[in-house]
mmCIF file of C-alpha atoms and ligand atoms in Angstrom:
data_model
loop_
_atom_site.group_PDB
_atom_site.id
_atom_site.type_symbol
_atom_site.label_atom_id
_atom_site.label_comp_id
_atom_site.label_asym_id
_atom_site.label_seq_id
_atom_site.Cartn_x
_atom_site.Cartn_y
_atom_site.Cartn_z
ATOM 1 C CA UNK A 1054 0.508 -23.177 54.149
ATOM 2 C CA UNK A 1055 -0.872 -25.732 51.660
ATOM 3 C CA UNK A 1056 1.006 -28.936 50.963
ATOM 4 C CA UNK A 1057 1.299 -30.780 47.649
ATOM 5 C CA UNK A 1058 -0.645 -34.013 48.112
ATOM 6 C CA UNK A 1059 -0.685 -36.813 45.528
ATOM 7 C CA UNK A 1060 -4.273 -37.484 44.388
ATOM 8 C CA UNK A 1061 -3.636 -39.689 41.351
ATOM 9 C CA UNK A 1062 -0.916 -41.865 39.831
ATOM 10 C CA UNK A 1063 -0.351 -43.490 36.459
ATOM 11 C CA UNK A 1064 2.291 -45.242 34.427
ATOM 12 C CA UNK A 1065 2.929 -46.650 30.997
ATOM 13 C CA UNK A 1066 5.325 -49.193 29.551
ATOM 14 C CA UNK A 1067 5.875 -49.691 25.811
ATOM 15 C CA UNK A 1068 4.469 -52.950 24.464
ATOM 16 C CA UNK A 1069 7.734 -54.545 23.369
ATOM 17 C CA UNK A 1070 9.472 -56.580 26.060
ATOM 18 C CA UNK A 1071 13.157 -57.407 25.617
ATOM 19 C CA UNK A 1072 14.219 -60.294 27.877
ATOM 20 C CA UNK A 1073 17.840 -60.845 28.885
ATOM 21 C CA UNK A 1074 17.935 -63.814 26.506
ATOM 22 C CA UNK A 1075 17.640 -61.381 23.581
ATOM 23 C CA UNK A 1076 20.672 -59.453 24.824
ATOM 24 C CA UNK A 1077 22.598 -62.738 24.947
ATOM 25 C CA UNK A 1078 22.331 -62.765 21.140
ATOM 26 C CA UNK A 1079 23.683 -59.204 20.856
ATOM 27 C CA UNK A 1080 26.593 -58.944 23.317
ATOM 28 C CA UNK A 1081 28.838 -61.266 25.324
ATOM 29 C CA UNK A 1082 26.590 -61.574 28.381
ATOM 30 C CA UNK A 1083 24.260 -64.022 30.064
ATOM 31 C CA UNK A 1084 20.915 -63.940 31.794
ATOM 32 C CA UNK A 1085 22.646 -65.336 34.913
ATOM 33 C CA UNK A 1086 25.210 -62.496 34.997
ATOM 34 C CA UNK A 1087 22.610 -59.765 34.463
ATOM 35 C CA UNK A 1088 20.217 -61.142 37.105
ATOM 36 C CA UNK A 1089 22.994 -61.755 39.647
ATOM 37 C CA UNK A 1090 24.707 -58.359 39.204
ATOM 38 C CA UNK A 1091 21.630 -56.144 38.671
ATOM 39 C CA UNK A 1092 18.370 -58.008 39.384
ATOM 40 C CA UNK A 1093 17.134 -57.141 35.867
ATOM 41 C CA UNK A 1094 15.259 -59.843 33.919
ATOM 42 C CA UNK A 1095 13.745 -57.779 31.130
ATOM 43 C CA UNK A 1096 13.100 -54.230 29.935
ATOM 44 C CA UNK A 1097 10.505 -52.514 27.713
ATOM 45 C CA UNK A 1098 11.596 -50.808 24.510
ATOM 46 C CA UNK A 1099 9.638 -48.049 22.764
ATOM 47 C CA UNK A 1100 8.640 -48.554 19.130
ATOM 48 C CA UNK A 1101 10.501 -46.508 16.506
ATOM 49 C CA UNK A 1102 7.562 -44.153 16.086
ATOM 50 C CA UNK A 1103 6.893 -43.900 19.823
ATOM 51 C CA UNK A 1104 8.415 -40.892 21.563
ATOM 52 C CA UNK A 1105 8.938 -39.741 25.131
ATOM 53 C CA UNK A 1106 5.890 -37.462 24.845
ATOM 54 C CA UNK A 1107 3.751 -40.474 23.833
ATOM 55 C CA UNK A 1108 4.832 -42.424 26.910
ATOM 56 C CA UNK A 1109 4.313 -39.324 29.059
ATOM 57 C CA UNK A 1110 0.815 -38.789 27.654
ATOM 58 C CA UNK A 1111 -0.324 -42.357 28.401
ATOM 59 C CA UNK A 1112 0.985 -42.190 31.986
ATOM 60 C CA UNK A 1113 -0.464 -38.702 32.510
ATOM 61 C CA UNK A 1114 -3.941 -39.605 31.280
ATOM 62 C CA UNK A 1115 -3.993 -42.536 33.706
ATOM 63 C CA UNK A 1116 -2.877 -40.311 36.591
ATOM 64 C CA UNK A 1117 -5.433 -37.620 35.676
ATOM 65 C CA UNK A 1118 -8.188 -40.240 35.491
ATOM 66 C CA UNK A 1119 -7.156 -41.692 38.868
ATOM 67 C CA UNK A 1120 -7.227 -38.181 40.342
ATOM 68 C CA UNK A 1121 -10.780 -37.683 39.070
ATOM 69 C CA UNK A 1122 -9.994 -34.323 37.475
ATOM 70 C CA UNK A 1123 -9.958 -32.892 33.959
ATOM 71 C CA UNK A 1124 -6.656 -31.960 32.246
ATOM 72 C CA UNK A 1125 -7.837 -28.349 32.183
ATOM 73 C CA UNK A 1126 -7.920 -28.390 36.005
ATOM 74 C CA UNK A 1127 -4.091 -28.480 35.975
ATOM 75 C CA UNK A 1128 -2.140 -25.293 36.501
ATOM 76 C CA UNK A 1129 1.424 -26.668 36.259
ATOM 77 C CA UNK A 1130 3.166 -29.425 34.270
ATOM 78 C CA UNK A 1131 6.716 -30.601 34.965
ATOM 79 C CA UNK A 1132 8.341 -33.426 33.019
ATOM 80 C CA UNK A 1133 11.600 -34.974 34.210
ATOM 81 C CA UNK A 1134 13.418 -36.459 31.229
ATOM 82 C CA UNK A 1135 16.869 -36.974 29.765
ATOM 83 C CA UNK A 1136 15.534 -38.110 26.425
ATOM 84 C CA UNK A 1137 13.179 -35.386 25.142
ATOM 85 C CA UNK A 1138 11.517 -35.753 21.723
ATOM 86 C CA UNK A 1139 13.113 -32.530 20.485
ATOM 87 C CA UNK A 1140 15.788 -30.056 21.494
ATOM 88 C CA UNK A 1141 12.820 -27.756 21.984
ATOM 89 C CA UNK A 1142 9.995 -27.266 22.731
ATOM 90 C CA UNK A 1143 10.051 -29.242 25.962
ATOM 91 C CA UNK A 1144 8.212 -32.536 26.397
ATOM 92 C CA UNK A 1145 6.093 -30.687 28.970
ATOM 93 C CA UNK A 1146 4.864 -28.235 26.318
ATOM 94 C CA UNK A 1147 4.171 -31.041 23.825
ATOM 95 C CA UNK A 1148 2.285 -32.879 26.557
ATOM 96 C CA UNK A 1149 0.329 -29.794 27.545
ATOM 97 C CA UNK A 1150 -0.856 -29.402 23.946
ATOM 98 C CA UNK A 1151 -1.848 -33.087 23.716
ATOM 99 C CA UNK A 1152 -3.854 -32.725 26.904
ATOM 100 C CA UNK A 1153 -5.689 -29.764 25.390
ATOM 101 C CA UNK A 1154 -4.576 -27.223 27.962
ATOM 102 C CA UNK A 1155 -4.108 -23.760 26.532
ATOM 103 C CA UNK A 1156 -4.586 -21.606 29.568
ATOM 104 C CA UNK A 1157 -2.228 -20.214 32.192
ATOM 105 C CA UNK A 1158 -0.412 -23.466 32.928
ATOM 106 C CA UNK A 1159 3.391 -23.219 32.984
ATOM 107 C CA UNK A 1160 5.052 -26.307 31.494
ATOM 108 C CA UNK A 1161 8.744 -27.160 31.519
ATOM 109 C CA UNK A 1162 11.228 -30.036 31.611
ATOM 110 C CA UNK A 1163 13.808 -30.900 34.255
ATOM 111 C CA UNK A 1164 16.976 -32.777 33.383
ATOM 112 C CA UNK A 1165 18.687 -34.498 36.294
ATOM 113 C CA UNK A 1166 18.909 -37.968 34.720
ATOM 114 C CA UNK A 1167 17.947 -40.676 37.243
ATOM 115 C CA UNK A 1168 17.402 -38.068 39.976
ATOM 116 C CA UNK A 1169 15.025 -36.144 37.692
ATOM 117 C CA UNK A 1170 11.823 -37.165 39.431
ATOM 118 C CA UNK A 1171 12.982 -36.209 42.945
ATOM 119 C CA UNK A 1172 14.269 -32.922 41.514
ATOM 120 C CA UNK A 1173 10.797 -32.372 40.002
ATOM 121 C CA UNK A 1174 9.160 -33.193 43.349
ATOM 122 C CA UNK A 1175 11.347 -30.563 44.987
ATOM 123 C CA UNK A 1176 10.320 -27.942 42.430
ATOM 124 C CA UNK A 1177 6.616 -28.753 42.670
ATOM 125 C CA UNK A 1178 6.832 -28.655 46.493
ATOM 126 C CA UNK A 1179 8.179 -25.104 46.246
ATOM 127 C CA UNK A 1180 5.535 -24.084 43.656
ATOM 128 C CA UNK A 1181 2.770 -25.133 46.036
ATOM 129 C CA UNK A 1182 4.368 -23.240 48.891
ATOM 130 C CA UNK A 1183 5.003 -20.011 47.025
ATOM 131 C CA UNK A 1184 2.849 -19.591 43.917
ATOM 132 C CA UNK A 1185 -0.707 -20.509 44.783
ATOM 133 C CA UNK A 1186 -0.499 -23.525 42.475
ATOM 134 C CA UNK A 1187 -3.570 -25.747 43.032
ATOM 135 C CA UNK A 1188 -3.098 -28.806 40.809
ATOM 136 C CA UNK A 1189 0.092 -30.022 39.185
ATOM 137 C CA UNK A 1190 1.118 -32.897 36.959
ATOM 138 C CA UNK A 1191 4.631 -34.256 37.522
ATOM 139 C CA UNK A 1192 5.912 -36.837 35.051
ATOM 140 C CA UNK A 1193 9.078 -38.896 34.659
ATOM 141 C CA UNK A 1194 9.344 -40.170 31.078
ATOM 142 C CA UNK A 1195 12.209 -41.690 29.113
ATOM 143 C CA UNK A 1196 13.067 -43.400 25.858
ATOM 144 C CA UNK A 1197 16.477 -44.227 27.298
ATOM 145 C CA UNK A 1198 17.078 -47.106 24.876
ATOM 146 C CA UNK A 1199 17.584 -44.428 22.172
ATOM 147 C CA UNK A 1200 20.901 -43.443 23.795
ATOM 148 C CA UNK A 1201 22.304 -46.952 24.244
ATOM 149 C CA UNK A 1202 25.127 -48.577 22.344
ATOM 150 C CA UNK A 1203 23.723 -52.056 21.772
ATOM 151 C CA UNK A 1204 27.266 -53.390 21.349
ATOM 152 C CA UNK A 1205 28.389 -52.196 24.817
ATOM 153 C CA UNK A 1206 27.590 -54.860 27.397
ATOM 154 C CA UNK A 1207 28.523 -52.484 30.231
ATOM 155 C CA UNK A 1208 25.490 -50.306 29.572
ATOM 156 C CA UNK A 1209 22.973 -51.812 27.137
ATOM 157 C CA UNK A 1210 21.817 -54.458 29.616
ATOM 158 C CA UNK A 1211 20.830 -51.853 32.206
ATOM 159 C CA UNK A 1212 18.241 -49.510 30.728
ATOM 160 C CA UNK A 1213 14.687 -49.444 29.412
ATOM 161 C CA UNK A 1214 11.823 -47.121 28.468
ATOM 162 C CA UNK A 1215 8.688 -46.036 30.321
ATOM 163 C CA UNK A 1216 6.795 -43.217 32.001
ATOM 164 C CA UNK A 1217 5.180 -42.537 35.360
ATOM 165 C CA UNK A 1218 3.069 -39.604 36.506
ATOM 166 C CA UNK A 1219 1.490 -38.137 39.616
ATOM 167 C CA UNK A 1220 -1.176 -35.468 40.021
ATOM 168 C CA UNK A 1221 -0.752 -33.313 43.111
ATOM 169 C CA UNK A 1222 -3.318 -31.048 44.711
ATOM 170 C CA UNK A 1223 -3.002 -28.234 47.236
ATOM 171 C CA UNK A 1224 -4.165 -29.648 50.558
ATOM 172 C CA UNK A 1225 -4.398 -28.911 54.265
ATOM 173 C CA UNK A 1226 -3.478 -32.548 54.905
ATOM 174 C CA UNK A 1227 0.162 -33.683 54.815
ATOM 175 C CA UNK A 1228 1.608 -34.324 51.339
ATOM 176 C CA UNK A 1229 5.208 -33.691 50.372
ATOM 177 C CA UNK A 1230 6.933 -33.144 53.718
ATOM 178 C CA UNK A 1231 10.501 -32.357 52.651
ATOM 179 C CA UNK A 1232 12.865 -32.689 49.711
ATOM 180 C CA UNK A 1233 16.663 -32.896 49.723
ATOM 181 C CA UNK A 1234 18.785 -32.346 46.618
ATOM 182 C CA UNK A 1235 22.488 -32.658 45.894
ATOM 183 C CA UNK A 1236 24.799 -32.575 42.884
ATOM 184 C CA UNK A 1237 28.515 -32.826 42.259
ATOM 185 C CA UNK A 1238 29.520 -32.217 38.663
ATOM 186 C CA UNK A 1239 33.120 -33.241 39.171
ATOM 187 C CA UNK A 1240 32.034 -36.833 38.522
ATOM 188 C CA UNK A 1241 30.543 -36.071 35.105
ATOM 189 C CA UNK A 1242 33.050 -38.299 33.358
ATOM 190 C CA UNK A 1243 31.959 -41.435 35.217
ATOM 191 C CA UNK A 1244 28.491 -41.438 33.674
ATOM 192 C CA UNK A 1245 27.465 -39.455 30.615
ATOM 193 C CA UNK A 1246 26.512 -39.137 26.979
ATOM 194 C CA UNK A 1247 29.538 -37.329 25.635
ATOM 195 C CA UNK A 1248 27.803 -35.469 22.822
ATOM 196 C CA UNK A 1249 24.939 -33.044 22.474
ATOM 197 C CA UNK A 1250 23.814 -29.960 20.633
ATOM 198 C CA UNK A 1251 26.730 -27.657 21.399
ATOM 199 C CA UNK A 1252 29.492 -30.266 21.535
ATOM 200 C CA UNK A 1253 30.303 -33.278 19.339
ATOM 201 C CA UNK A 1254 27.084 -32.720 17.418
ATOM 202 C CA UNK A 1255 28.411 -34.852 14.558
ATOM 203 C CA UNK A 1256 28.115 -37.860 16.888
ATOM 204 C CA UNK A 1257 24.449 -37.069 17.389
ATOM 205 C CA UNK A 1258 23.918 -36.797 13.632
ATOM 206 C CA UNK A 1259 25.558 -40.200 13.145
ATOM 207 C CA UNK A 1260 23.180 -41.662 15.773
ATOM 208 C CA UNK A 1261 26.090 -42.393 18.085
ATOM 209 C CA UNK A 1262 25.153 -40.353 21.153
ATOM 210 C CA UNK A 1263 25.509 -43.185 23.630
ATOM 211 C CA UNK A 1264 25.461 -43.607 27.403
ATOM 212 C CA UNK A 1265 28.831 -44.532 28.859
ATOM 213 C CA UNK A 1266 29.469 -45.467 32.456
ATOM 214 C CA UNK A 1267 32.208 -46.651 34.764
ATOM 215 C CA UNK A 1268 29.745 -48.921 36.512
ATOM 216 C CA UNK A 1269 31.635 -50.051 39.591
ATOM 217 C CA UNK A 1270 32.704 -46.460 40.459
ATOM 218 C CA UNK A 1271 29.139 -45.233 40.022
ATOM 219 C CA UNK A 1272 27.905 -48.157 42.105
ATOM 220 C CA UNK A 1273 30.110 -47.242 45.090
ATOM 221 C CA UNK A 1274 29.063 -43.618 44.907
ATOM 222 C CA UNK A 1275 25.372 -44.437 44.569
ATOM 223 C CA UNK A 1276 25.389 -46.662 47.657
ATOM 224 C CA UNK A 1277 27.144 -43.990 49.751
ATOM 225 C CA UNK A 1278 25.103 -41.026 48.480
ATOM 226 C CA UNK A 1279 21.780 -42.799 48.910
ATOM 227 C CA UNK A 1280 22.695 -43.969 52.418
ATOM 228 C CA UNK A 1281 23.631 -40.403 53.353
ATOM 229 C CA UNK A 1282 20.485 -38.883 51.829
ATOM 230 C CA UNK A 1283 18.323 -41.236 53.853
ATOM 231 C CA UNK A 1284 20.101 -40.118 57.054
ATOM 232 C CA UNK A 1285 19.725 -36.457 56.039
ATOM 233 C CA UNK A 1286 16.005 -36.907 55.367
ATOM 234 C CA UNK A 1287 15.390 -38.579 58.743
ATOM 235 C CA UNK A 1288 17.475 -36.084 60.721
ATOM 236 C CA UNK A 1289 15.899 -33.053 59.024
ATOM 237 C CA UNK A 1290 12.433 -34.236 60.057
ATOM 238 C CA UNK A 1291 13.386 -35.590 63.490
ATOM 239 C CA UNK A 1292 12.080 -38.982 62.404
ATOM 240 C CA UNK A 1293 13.070 -42.523 63.263
ATOM 241 C CA UNK A 1294 13.712 -45.049 60.530
ATOM 242 C CA UNK A 1295 10.786 -47.033 61.913
ATOM 243 C CA UNK A 1296 8.471 -44.132 60.960
ATOM 244 C CA UNK A 1297 8.888 -44.990 57.273
ATOM 245 C CA UNK A 1298 6.314 -47.340 55.741
ATOM 246 C CA UNK A 1299 7.683 -47.568 52.191
ATOM 247 C CA UNK A 1300 10.889 -46.977 50.316
ATOM 248 C CA UNK A 1301 10.266 -46.134 46.647
ATOM 249 C CA UNK A 1302 13.791 -46.008 45.239
ATOM 250 C CA UNK A 1303 15.209 -45.299 41.831
ATOM 251 C CA UNK A 1304 15.477 -48.681 40.138
ATOM 252 C CA UNK A 1305 19.061 -49.015 38.879
ATOM 253 C CA UNK A 1306 20.308 -52.158 40.554
ATOM 254 C CA UNK A 1307 18.742 -54.472 43.146
ATOM 255 C CA UNK A 1308 22.019 -54.477 45.089
ATOM 256 C CA UNK A 1309 21.923 -50.665 45.448
ATOM 257 C CA UNK A 1310 18.255 -50.829 46.489
ATOM 258 C CA UNK A 1311 18.979 -53.547 49.073
ATOM 259 C CA UNK A 1312 21.873 -51.517 50.526
ATOM 260 C CA UNK A 1313 19.612 -48.468 50.988
ATOM 261 C CA UNK A 1314 16.853 -50.581 52.551
ATOM 262 C CA UNK A 1315 19.410 -52.029 54.969
ATOM 263 C CA UNK A 1316 20.480 -48.520 55.924
ATOM 264 C CA UNK A 1317 16.828 -47.778 56.788
ATOM 265 C CA UNK A 1318 16.524 -51.084 58.712
ATOM 266 C CA UNK A 1319 13.712 -51.938 56.308
ATOM 267 C CA UNK A 1320 12.869 -55.396 55.080
ATOM 268 C CA UNK A 1321 12.635 -55.757 51.316
ATOM 269 C CA UNK A 1322 8.883 -56.277 51.861
ATOM 270 C CA UNK A 1323 8.672 -52.526 52.496
ATOM 271 C CA UNK A 1324 10.455 -51.624 49.261
ATOM 272 C CA UNK A 1325 8.704 -51.257 45.910
ATOM 273 C CA UNK A 1326 10.885 -53.117 43.418
ATOM 274 C CA UNK A 1327 10.309 -52.990 39.667
ATOM 275 C CA UNK A 1328 13.890 -53.205 38.415
ATOM 276 C CA UNK A 1329 13.444 -56.908 37.587
ATOM 277 C CA UNK A 1330 10.725 -56.121 35.018
ATOM 278 C CA UNK A 1331 11.359 -52.480 34.064
ATOM 279 C CA UNK A 1332 15.190 -52.262 34.313
ATOM 280 C CA UNK A 1333 16.525 -48.731 34.835
ATOM 281 C CA UNK A 1334 14.138 -46.238 33.231
ATOM 282 C CA UNK A 1335 15.999 -43.208 34.621
ATOM 283 C CA UNK A 1336 13.585 -40.395 35.610
ATOM 284 C CA UNK A 1337 10.572 -42.658 35.039
ATOM 285 C CA UNK A 1338 11.513 -45.383 37.485
ATOM 286 C CA UNK A 1339 10.315 -43.809 40.762
ATOM 287 C CA UNK A 1340 6.839 -42.697 39.597
ATOM 288 C CA UNK A 1341 6.314 -46.034 37.841
ATOM 289 C CA UNK A 1342 7.238 -47.931 41.016
ATOM 290 C CA UNK A 1343 5.042 -45.614 43.100
ATOM 291 C CA UNK A 1344 2.080 -46.169 40.769
ATOM 292 C CA UNK A 1345 2.556 -49.925 40.997
ATOM 293 C CA UNK A 1346 2.559 -49.815 44.808
ATOM 294 C CA UNK A 1347 -0.571 -47.628 44.889
ATOM 295 C CA UNK A 1348 -2.513 -49.632 42.325
ATOM 296 C CA UNK A 1349 -1.783 -53.045 43.846
ATOM 297 C CA UNK A 1350 -2.843 -51.747 47.263
ATOM 298 C CA UNK A 1351 0.491 -51.983 49.079
ATOM 299 C CA UNK A 1352 0.831 -48.194 49.493
ATOM 300 C CA UNK A 1353 -2.175 -46.910 51.416
ATOM 301 C CA UNK A 1354 -3.512 -43.473 52.352
ATOM 302 C CA UNK A 1355 -1.619 -42.145 55.360
ATOM 303 C CA UNK A 1356 1.561 -44.135 54.638
ATOM 304 C CA UNK A 1357 4.901 -42.352 54.965
ATOM 305 C CA UNK A 1358 7.172 -42.779 51.973
ATOM 306 C CA UNK A 1359 10.772 -42.040 51.083
ATOM 307 C CA UNK A 1360 11.608 -41.643 47.401
ATOM 308 C CA UNK A 1361 15.297 -41.464 46.501
ATOM 309 C CA UNK A 1362 17.259 -41.242 43.276
ATOM 310 C CA UNK A 1363 20.845 -41.051 42.055
ATOM 311 C CA UNK A 1364 22.247 -40.557 38.581
ATOM 312 C CA UNK A 1365 24.437 -38.772 36.082
ATOM 313 C CA UNK A 1366 25.965 -35.493 37.134
ATOM 314 C CA UNK A 1367 26.235 -36.826 39.740
ATOM 315 C CA UNK A 1368 22.849 -35.592 40.909
ATOM 316 C CA UNK A 1369 20.892 -37.193 43.736
ATOM 317 C CA UNK A 1370 18.122 -36.494 46.191
ATOM 318 C CA UNK A 1371 15.123 -37.634 48.183
ATOM 319 C CA UNK A 1372 11.510 -36.721 48.807
ATOM 320 C CA UNK A 1373 9.669 -37.573 52.018
ATOM 321 C CA UNK A 1374 5.902 -37.604 51.737
ATOM 322 C CA UNK A 1375 2.696 -38.777 53.311
ATOM 323 C CA UNK A 1376 0.381 -40.432 50.799
HETATM 324 N N1 ACO B 474 27.832 -59.414 31.072
HETATM 325 C C1 ACO B 474 28.859 -60.145 31.505
HETATM 326 N N2 ACO B 474 29.970 -59.601 32.077
HETATM 327 C C2 ACO B 474 29.992 -58.262 32.189
HETATM 328 C C3 ACO B 474 28.946 -57.440 31.761
HETATM 329 C C4 ACO B 474 27.835 -58.055 31.162
HETATM 330 N N3 ACO B 474 26.775 -57.367 30.716
HETATM 331 N N4 ACO B 474 29.259 -56.153 32.025
HETATM 332 C C5 ACO B 474 30.457 -56.154 32.611
HETATM 333 N N5 ACO B 474 30.920 -57.442 32.709
HETATM 334 C C6 ACO B 474 32.173 -57.907 33.281
HETATM 335 C C7 ACO B 474 33.220 -56.826 33.327
HETATM 336 O O1 ACO B 474 33.889 -56.736 32.084
HETATM 337 C C8 ACO B 474 34.114 -57.313 34.432
HETATM 338 O O2 ACO B 474 34.969 -58.318 33.922
HETATM 339 P P1 ACO B 474 36.514 -58.403 34.376
HETATM 340 O O3 ACO B 474 36.441 -58.653 35.869
HETATM 341 O O4 ACO B 474 37.028 -59.517 33.581
HETATM 342 O O5 ACO B 474 37.085 -57.052 34.030
HETATM 343 C C9 ACO B 474 33.138 -57.975 35.408
HETATM 344 O O6 ACO B 474 31.955 -58.268 34.642
HETATM 345 C C10 ACO B 474 32.769 -57.111 36.590
HETATM 346 O O7 ACO B 474 32.451 -55.809 36.111
HETATM 347 P P2 ACO B 474 32.005 -54.643 37.068
HETATM 348 O O8 ACO B 474 31.697 -53.419 36.268
HETATM 349 O O9 ACO B 474 32.983 -54.532 38.191
HETATM 350 O O10 ACO B 474 30.652 -55.281 37.631
HETATM 351 P P3 ACO B 474 29.720 -54.737 38.763
HETATM 352 O O11 ACO B 474 29.494 -55.772 39.758
HETATM 353 O O12 ACO B 474 30.130 -53.380 39.258
HETATM 354 O O13 ACO B 474 28.309 -54.549 37.999
HETATM 355 C C11 ACO B 474 27.000 -52.761 37.095
HETATM 356 C C12 ACO B 474 28.217 -53.648 36.916
HETATM 357 C C13 ACO B 474 25.770 -53.639 37.085
HETATM 358 C C14 ACO B 474 26.940 -51.766 35.966
HETATM 359 C C15 ACO B 474 27.071 -52.022 38.460
HETATM 360 O O14 ACO B 474 28.348 -51.467 38.611
HETATM 361 C C16 ACO B 474 26.047 -50.913 38.624
HETATM 362 O O15 ACO B 474 24.868 -51.164 38.785
HETATM 363 N N6 ACO B 474 26.493 -49.629 38.672
HETATM 364 C C17 ACO B 474 25.662 -48.506 39.051
HETATM 365 C C18 ACO B 474 24.638 -48.123 38.029
HETATM 366 C C19 ACO B 474 23.885 -46.914 38.485
HETATM 367 O O16 ACO B 474 23.375 -46.849 39.594
HETATM 368 N N7 ACO B 474 23.832 -45.861 37.687
HETATM 369 C C20 ACO B 474 23.247 -44.615 38.146
HETATM 370 C C21 ACO B 474 21.983 -44.332 37.505
HETATM 371 S S1 ACO B 474 22.071 -44.408 35.759
HETATM 372 C C22 ACO B 474 21.915 -42.795 35.122
HETATM 373 O O17 ACO B 474 21.929 -41.822 35.822
HETATM 374 C C23 ACO B 474 21.805 -42.680 33.657
#
């Protein structure tokens, strides 16, 4: 059976950088508090006329170029996003059109908030195993700042915009090894945007569809769920923690990342950290961090990697892969 092996990566950050000092002028916070409690120093914010599909396109073109293929070589596109341009069509379909692909190439979005990219990796893994898929593009892309209340210091300091992408190819060599997904919707009230198309639509029309979170509750849950998912991933594959070369975690909070690394007995030198510069970019954070590790030469061919993510739903999961 063929595996899904990553052959190219790419990412994109909007030009505008918003440092913590700018947030100090907007809400009752401080750079010291934000850095100490989250590790975040700055975030990137998309321009008004820049949409999730734009970010996704930039990241995708870089990944396609790195893979050394043409867009028309793709036969599947999956975009993980919580902040699509439109209610429909999907960002994946908009992206497919921009890339000039008009052949038999299914394209669809996945919405699992900050776990979106690992959910997408699970789906693509199954496509390669069951459908004869040969080359796929998997993207995490968000304009998360569009759903922030810039007067709420509990949330507005945490999130930013960006996109990351990987191209995967059917291979006889190891690629994605296993994926592990979980969700528990009973916690939906701890982290959500409480309006959408079929409920509280008036809030959306007023531009008040904002992220709300009970941060410390979510924090406790994230640490536990991510610790457990790491154990599950190791046990499922009969692996030792020492078999893992790199942890590429969702970038929500440096304290959550450090707790997961500790669980894996990994030093922080084996963890790709971008949260300081990118903040939490939801579904985009893992592929952006992965791209950074590949491009700066830390992640090498043959390395074994754990990706893990946790977010609204709650939804969480992991992907174990050989690069
Ligand atoms: N600046 C200054 N003080 C603040 C700020 C701020 N920006 N925000 C909160 N505080 C205050 C609180 O009001 C509170 O004050 P009090 O003690 O007087 O009541 C105090 O700081 C401590 O607040 P906590 O919420 O307990 O702080 P905590 O250490 O938990 O850090 C944080 C908050 C950073 C949000 C943390 O809880 C966290 O990272 N949570 C998890 C986030 C996450 O992983 N989300 C999942 C993915 S996101 C997604 O899926 C969309």
